[in-house]
Amino acid sequence: MLSMDGVHKWFGGFHALDDCSLEVSQGEKIVICGPSGSGKSTLIRCINAIERHDGGRITFSGVSLDDGREAVQARKGIGMVFQQFNLFPHLTVLDNVMLAPMLVKRQAPTPSRQQALALLERVRIVEQANKYPGQLSGGQQQRVAIARALALQPQLMLFDEPTSALDPEMVGEVLEAMQELAREGMTMIVVTHEMGFARQVADRVIFMEAGRIVEVQPPDRFFDNPQSERTRAFLGKIL
Ligand code: ADP
Ligand code: MG
């Protein structure tokens, strides 16, 4: 479904992604971890072209994401959830979820509303549909953000530290919503340091350091028998 081949990203003279390659199959769940500044966000931002990569190739469902109008179209099949929710504060929860299908797909209001309510039901927050984001807890806002990303019916979902900004008691409800999505067969790439989630949900865990993909392993091997000394040192610090 997704292929990255020798991807590079520079910020001025700083080499943020150094020859990153990765193949993701349909339905696969990938967890990315690694120290702060290692390029995790940059990697997934290049996948949905919030950042432009400077070298290498990225293809999604057979379409090149390197440039061109095809790439703009293909990217609509990729949903993203950020650490800081990024909901529109002046719109209700329902309108936040309805907006993208209406703007991007020119979908009519009535079906957009029905679809948004169904998505809010799916992340168990439909009773808050008419509130504003500021009236919700962080965990609730993040579940709305997940519903909003799902509204464009993506084939691939990217999560960038979706629970890092949450109070500890709210982490579980967001991970649960993500786990449910995983069970339904969604293809997911998740940057997180929630190692319990990685063990339970990931098909493969990736460790990044200094812009490079250092290790890619199934979770059992990743946690119990990491091959790289760097991975071992990192796990020693966070576990
Ligand atoms: P991570 O998500 O692993 O913490 P990032 O991908 O956010 O790391 O950042 C990797 C490196 O690239 C960091 O050193 C960061 O400072 C740098 N970086 C990220 N975005 C920019 C930018 N827009 N301009 C300059 N440097 C950036
Ligand atoms: Mg980051």
CSV table of C-alpha atoms and ligand atoms in Angstrom, one decimal:
chain,number,residue,atom,x,y,z
A,1,MET,CA,0.0,0.0,0.0
A,2,LEU,CA,2.8,2.4,0.9
A,3,SER,CA,6.3,2.3,-0.2
A,4,MET,CA,9.2,4.6,0.8
A,5,ASP,CA,12.4,4.1,-1.0
A,6,GLY,CA,15.6,6.0,0.0
A,7,VAL,CA,13.8,9.0,1.3
A,8,HIS,CA,15.8,12.1,2.4
A,9,LYS,CA,14.8,15.3,4.0
A,10,TRP,CA,16.9,18.3,4.7
A,11,PHE,CA,16.1,21.4,6.8
A,12,GLY,CA,18.8,23.8,5.5
A,13,GLY,CA,22.0,22.0,6.3
A,14,PHE,CA,20.3,19.6,8.7
A,15,HIS,CA,19.8,16.0,7.5
A,16,ALA,CA,16.4,15.1,9.1
A,17,LEU,CA,15.7,11.9,7.1
A,18,ASP,CA,18.7,9.9,5.9
A,19,ASP,CA,17.9,7.2,3.4
A,20,CYS,CA,14.6,5.9,4.9
A,21,SER,CA,13.0,2.9,3.2
A,22,LEU,CA,9.8,1.2,4.4
A,23,GLU,CA,7.1,-1.0,2.8
A,24,VAL,CA,3.7,-1.1,4.5
A,25,SER,CA,1.0,-3.7,3.4
A,26,GLN,CA,-2.7,-3.2,3.5
A,27,GLY,CA,-4.0,-3.8,7.0
A,28,GLU,CA,-0.6,-3.6,8.6
A,29,LYS,CA,0.1,-1.7,11.8
A,30,ILE,CA,3.4,0.0,12.2
A,31,VAL,CA,4.6,1.6,15.4
A,32,ILE,CA,7.5,4.1,15.2
A,33,CYS,CA,9.5,5.0,18.3
A,34,GLY,CA,12.8,6.7,19.0
A,35,PRO,CA,14.3,9.7,20.8
A,36,SER,CA,13.1,13.2,20.4
A,37,GLY,CA,14.4,14.8,17.3
A,38,SER,CA,15.1,11.5,15.5
A,39,GLY,CA,12.8,12.3,12.6
A,40,LYS,CA,9.6,10.4,13.5
A,41,SER,CA,7.3,13.3,12.8
A,42,THR,CA,9.2,14.3,9.7
A,43,LEU,CA,8.9,10.8,8.4
A,44,ILE,CA,5.1,10.7,8.7
A,45,ARG,CA,4.7,14.3,7.6
A,46,CYS,CA,6.5,13.4,4.4
A,47,ILE,CA,4.1,10.5,3.9
A,48,ASN,CA,1.2,12.9,3.7
A,49,ALA,CA,3.2,15.7,2.2
A,50,ILE,CA,2.9,18.2,5.0
A,51,GLU,CA,6.6,18.2,4.4
A,52,ARG,CA,8.1,17.6,0.9
A,53,HIS,CA,10.9,15.0,0.8
A,54,ASP,CA,14.1,16.0,-1.0
A,55,GLY,CA,15.2,12.7,-2.3
A,56,GLY,CA,13.9,9.2,-2.8
A,57,ARG,CA,10.4,8.0,-3.8
A,58,ILE,CA,7.2,7.6,-1.9
A,59,THR,CA,4.3,5.7,-3.5
A,60,PHE,CA,0.8,5.1,-2.1
A,61,SER,CA,-1.6,2.7,-3.6
A,62,GLY,CA,0.5,2.7,-6.8
A,63,VAL,CA,0.5,6.5,-7.1
A,64,SER,CA,3.7,8.5,-6.8
A,65,LEU,CA,3.5,11.1,-3.9
A,66,ASP,CA,6.7,12.8,-5.1
A,67,ASP,CA,4.8,15.6,-6.9
A,68,GLY,CA,2.1,16.4,-9.3
A,69,ARG,CA,-1.7,16.5,-9.3
A,70,GLU,CA,-2.0,12.8,-8.8
A,71,ALA,CA,-0.2,13.2,-5.5
A,72,VAL,CA,-2.7,15.7,-4.3
A,73,GLN,CA,-5.6,13.4,-5.1
A,74,ALA,CA,-3.9,10.3,-3.6
A,75,ARG,CA,-3.1,12.1,-0.3
A,76,LYS,CA,-6.8,12.4,0.4
A,77,GLY,CA,-6.7,8.7,1.1
A,78,ILE,CA,-4.4,9.3,4.0
A,79,GLY,CA,-5.7,10.5,7.4
A,80,MET,CA,-3.7,12.1,10.1
A,81,VAL,CA,-4.1,12.6,13.9
A,82,PHE,CA,-1.7,15.1,15.6
A,83,GLN,CA,-0.5,15.4,19.2
A,84,GLN,CA,-2.3,18.7,19.6
A,85,PHE,CA,-5.7,17.6,18.3
A,86,ASN,CA,-5.9,20.6,15.9
A,87,LEU,CA,-9.7,20.8,16.0
A,88,PHE,CA,-11.3,24.1,14.9
A,89,PRO,CA,-12.2,25.8,18.2
A,90,HIS,CA,-15.1,27.9,16.7
A,91,LEU,CA,-16.9,24.9,15.3
A,92,THR,CA,-18.9,22.3,17.2
A,93,VAL,CA,-17.7,18.7,17.4
A,94,LEU,CA,-20.2,17.7,14.7
A,95,ASP,CA,-19.2,20.5,12.4
A,96,ASN,CA,-15.5,19.6,12.9
A,97,VAL,CA,-16.3,16.1,11.6
A,98,MET,CA,-18.7,17.2,8.8
A,99,LEU,CA,-16.4,19.9,7.4
A,100,ALA,CA,-13.8,18.0,5.4
A,101,PRO,CA,-16.2,15.8,3.4
A,102,MET,CA,-18.2,18.9,2.5
A,103,LEU,CA,-15.2,20.9,1.4
A,104,VAL,CA,-13.0,18.2,0.0
A,105,LYS,CA,-15.5,15.8,-1.5
A,106,ARG,CA,-18.3,18.4,-2.1
A,107,GLN,CA,-20.6,16.1,-0.2
A,108,ALA,CA,-24.1,17.4,0.7
A,109,PRO,CA,-24.8,18.5,4.3
A,110,THR,CA,-27.4,15.7,5.1
A,111,PRO,CA,-25.3,12.7,4.3
A,112,SER,CA,-22.2,14.4,5.8
A,113,ARG,CA,-24.2,14.9,9.1
A,114,GLN,CA,-25.3,11.3,9.1
A,115,GLN,CA,-21.8,10.1,8.4
A,116,ALA,CA,-20.3,12.4,11.1
A,117,LEU,CA,-22.8,11.1,13.7
A,118,ALA,CA,-21.9,7.5,12.8
A,119,LEU,CA,-18.2,8.3,13.2
A,120,LEU,CA,-18.8,10.0,16.5
A,121,GLU,CA,-20.7,7.0,17.6
A,122,ARG,CA,-17.8,4.8,16.6
A,123,VAL,CA,-15.4,6.7,18.9
A,124,ARG,CA,-18.1,6.8,21.6
A,125,ILE,CA,-18.6,10.5,21.8
A,126,VAL,CA,-21.8,11.2,19.9
A,127,GLU,CA,-23.4,12.7,23.0
A,128,GLN,CA,-21.0,15.6,22.8
A,129,ALA,CA,-21.8,16.4,19.1
A,130,ASN,CA,-23.1,19.9,19.8
A,131,LYS,CA,-20.4,21.0,22.1
A,132,TYR,CA,-17.3,23.0,21.2
A,133,PRO,CA,-13.8,21.5,21.5
A,134,GLY,CA,-12.9,23.8,24.4
A,135,GLN,CA,-15.8,22.2,26.4
A,136,LEU,CA,-14.3,18.7,26.1
A,137,SER,CA,-11.4,16.9,27.9
A,138,GLY,CA,-8.2,16.2,26.0
A,139,GLY,CA,-9.1,12.6,25.5
A,140,GLN,CA,-12.5,13.5,24.1
A,141,GLN,CA,-11.0,16.0,21.8
A,142,GLN,CA,-8.5,13.5,20.5
A,143,ARG,CA,-11.3,11.0,19.8
A,144,VAL,CA,-13.1,13.7,17.8
A,145,ALA,CA,-9.9,14.3,15.9
A,146,ILE,CA,-9.8,10.6,15.1
A,147,ALA,CA,-13.5,10.7,13.9
A,148,ARG,CA,-12.6,13.8,11.8
A,149,ALA,CA,-9.7,12.0,10.1
A,150,LEU,CA,-11.9,9.0,9.4
A,151,ALA,CA,-14.5,11.3,7.7
A,152,LEU,CA,-12.6,11.3,4.4
A,153,GLN,CA,-12.6,7.5,4.5
A,154,PRO,CA,-8.8,7.1,4.4
A,155,GLN,CA,-7.1,3.8,3.5
A,156,LEU,CA,-4.1,4.7,5.7
A,157,MET,CA,-4.1,6.5,9.1
A,158,LEU,CA,-1.1,8.3,10.5
A,159,PHE,CA,-0.9,9.1,14.2
A,160,ASP,CA,1.8,11.4,15.6
A,161,GLU,CA,2.1,10.9,19.3
A,162,PRO,CA,-1.7,11.0,19.7
A,163,THR,CA,-1.6,10.5,23.5
A,164,SER,CA,1.5,12.6,24.4
A,165,ALA,CA,-0.5,15.7,25.2
A,166,LEU,CA,-3.0,13.9,27.4
A,167,ASP,CA,-3.4,13.6,31.1
A,168,PRO,CA,-2.5,10.0,32.1
A,169,GLU,CA,-6.1,9.0,32.9
A,170,MET,CA,-7.2,9.9,29.3
A,171,VAL,CA,-4.6,7.9,27.5
A,172,GLY,CA,-6.5,4.7,27.7
A,173,GLU,CA,-9.7,5.9,26.0
A,174,VAL,CA,-7.7,7.1,23.0
A,175,LEU,CA,-5.6,4.0,22.7
A,176,GLU,CA,-8.9,2.0,22.9
A,177,ALA,CA,-10.4,3.9,20.0
A,178,MET,CA,-7.1,3.2,18.0
A,179,GLN,CA,-7.2,-0.4,18.9
A,180,GLU,CA,-10.7,-0.7,17.7
A,181,LEU,CA,-9.7,0.9,14.4
A,182,ALA,CA,-6.8,-1.6,14.2
A,183,ARG,CA,-9.2,-4.5,14.8
A,184,GLU,CA,-11.4,-3.3,11.9
A,185,GLY,CA,-8.4,-3.7,9.6
A,186,MET,CA,-7.2,-0.1,9.2
A,187,THR,CA,-3.7,0.3,7.9
A,188,MET,CA,-1.9,2.4,10.5
A,189,ILE,CA,1.4,4.1,11.2
A,190,VAL,CA,1.6,5.3,14.7
A,191,VAL,CA,4.4,7.3,16.3
A,192,THR,CA,4.1,6.5,20.0
A,193,HIS,CA,6.0,5.6,23.1
A,194,GLU,CA,3.1,3.6,24.5
A,195,MET,CA,4.9,0.3,24.4
A,196,GLY,CA,1.9,-1.7,25.6
A,197,PHE,CA,0.0,-0.5,22.6
A,198,ALA,CA,3.0,-1.4,20.4
A,199,ARG,CA,3.2,-5.0,21.8
A,200,GLN,CA,-0.6,-5.6,21.4
A,201,VAL,CA,-1.3,-3.9,18.1
A,202,ALA,CA,1.9,-3.5,16.0
A,203,ASP,CA,2.8,-6.0,13.3
A,204,ARG,CA,6.2,-4.3,13.2
A,205,VAL,CA,8.0,-1.8,15.4
A,206,ILE,CA,10.5,0.7,14.0
A,207,PHE,CA,13.2,2.4,15.9
A,208,MET,CA,14.6,5.7,14.5
A,209,GLU,CA,17.6,7.6,15.5
A,210,ALA,CA,19.3,10.7,13.9
A,211,GLY,CA,17.1,10.5,10.8
A,212,ARG,CA,17.7,6.8,10.1
A,213,ILE,CA,15.5,3.8,10.5
A,214,VAL,CA,17.8,1.7,12.8
A,215,GLU,CA,15.7,-1.3,13.4
A,216,VAL,CA,12.4,-2.9,12.2
A,217,GLN,CA,11.1,-5.9,14.0
A,218,PRO,CA,8.0,-7.7,15.1
A,219,PRO,CA,7.1,-6.5,18.6
A,220,ASP,CA,8.2,-9.7,20.4
A,221,ARG,CA,11.7,-9.5,18.9
A,222,PHE,CA,11.8,-5.8,19.2
A,223,PHE,CA,11.2,-5.8,23.0
A,224,ASP,CA,12.8,-9.1,24.0
A,225,ASN,CA,15.7,-9.3,21.7
A,226,PRO,CA,16.5,-6.0,19.9
A,227,GLN,CA,19.4,-6.4,17.4
A,228,SER,CA,20.8,-2.9,17.7
A,229,GLU,CA,22.7,-1.6,20.7
A,230,ARG,CA,20.9,1.8,20.1
A,231,THR,CA,17.5,0.2,20.4
A,232,ARG,CA,18.6,-1.6,23.6
A,233,ALA,CA,19.8,1.6,25.1
A,234,PHE,CA,16.6,3.4,24.2
A,235,LEU,CA,14.3,0.7,25.6
A,236,GLY,CA,16.4,0.7,28.7
A,237,LYS,CA,15.5,4.3,29.3
A,238,ILE,CA,11.8,4.2,28.6
A,239,LEU,CA,10.7,0.8,29.9
B,1,ADP,P1,10.8,13.7,16.3
B,1,ADP,O1,9.4,13.7,15.8
B,1,ADP,O2,11.4,12.3,16.2
B,1,ADP,O3,10.9,14.3,17.7
B,1,ADP,P2,11.2,15.6,14.2
B,1,ADP,O4,10.9,14.8,13.0
B,1,ADP,O5,10.1,16.5,14.7
B,1,ADP,O6,11.6,14.6,15.3
B,1,ADP,O7,12.4,16.5,14.0
B,1,ADP,C1,13.7,15.9,13.5
B,1,ADP,C2,14.7,17.0,13.5
B,1,ADP,O8,14.4,17.9,12.4
B,1,ADP,C3,14.8,17.8,14.8
B,1,ADP,O9,16.1,18.1,15.0
B,1,ADP,C4,14.0,19.1,14.4
B,1,ADP,O10,14.5,20.2,15.1
B,1,ADP,C5,14.3,19.2,12.9
B,1,ADP,N1,13.1,19.9,12.3
B,1,ADP,C6,11.9,19.4,12.2
B,1,ADP,N2,11.1,20.3,11.5
B,1,ADP,C7,11.9,21.3,11.2
B,1,ADP,C8,11.6,22.5,10.4
B,1,ADP,N3,10.4,22.8,9.9
B,1,ADP,N4,12.7,23.3,10.2
B,1,ADP,C9,13.9,23.0,10.7
B,1,ADP,N5,14.2,21.9,11.4
B,1,ADP,C10,13.2,21.1,11.7
B,2,MG,MG,7.6,14.3,16.7
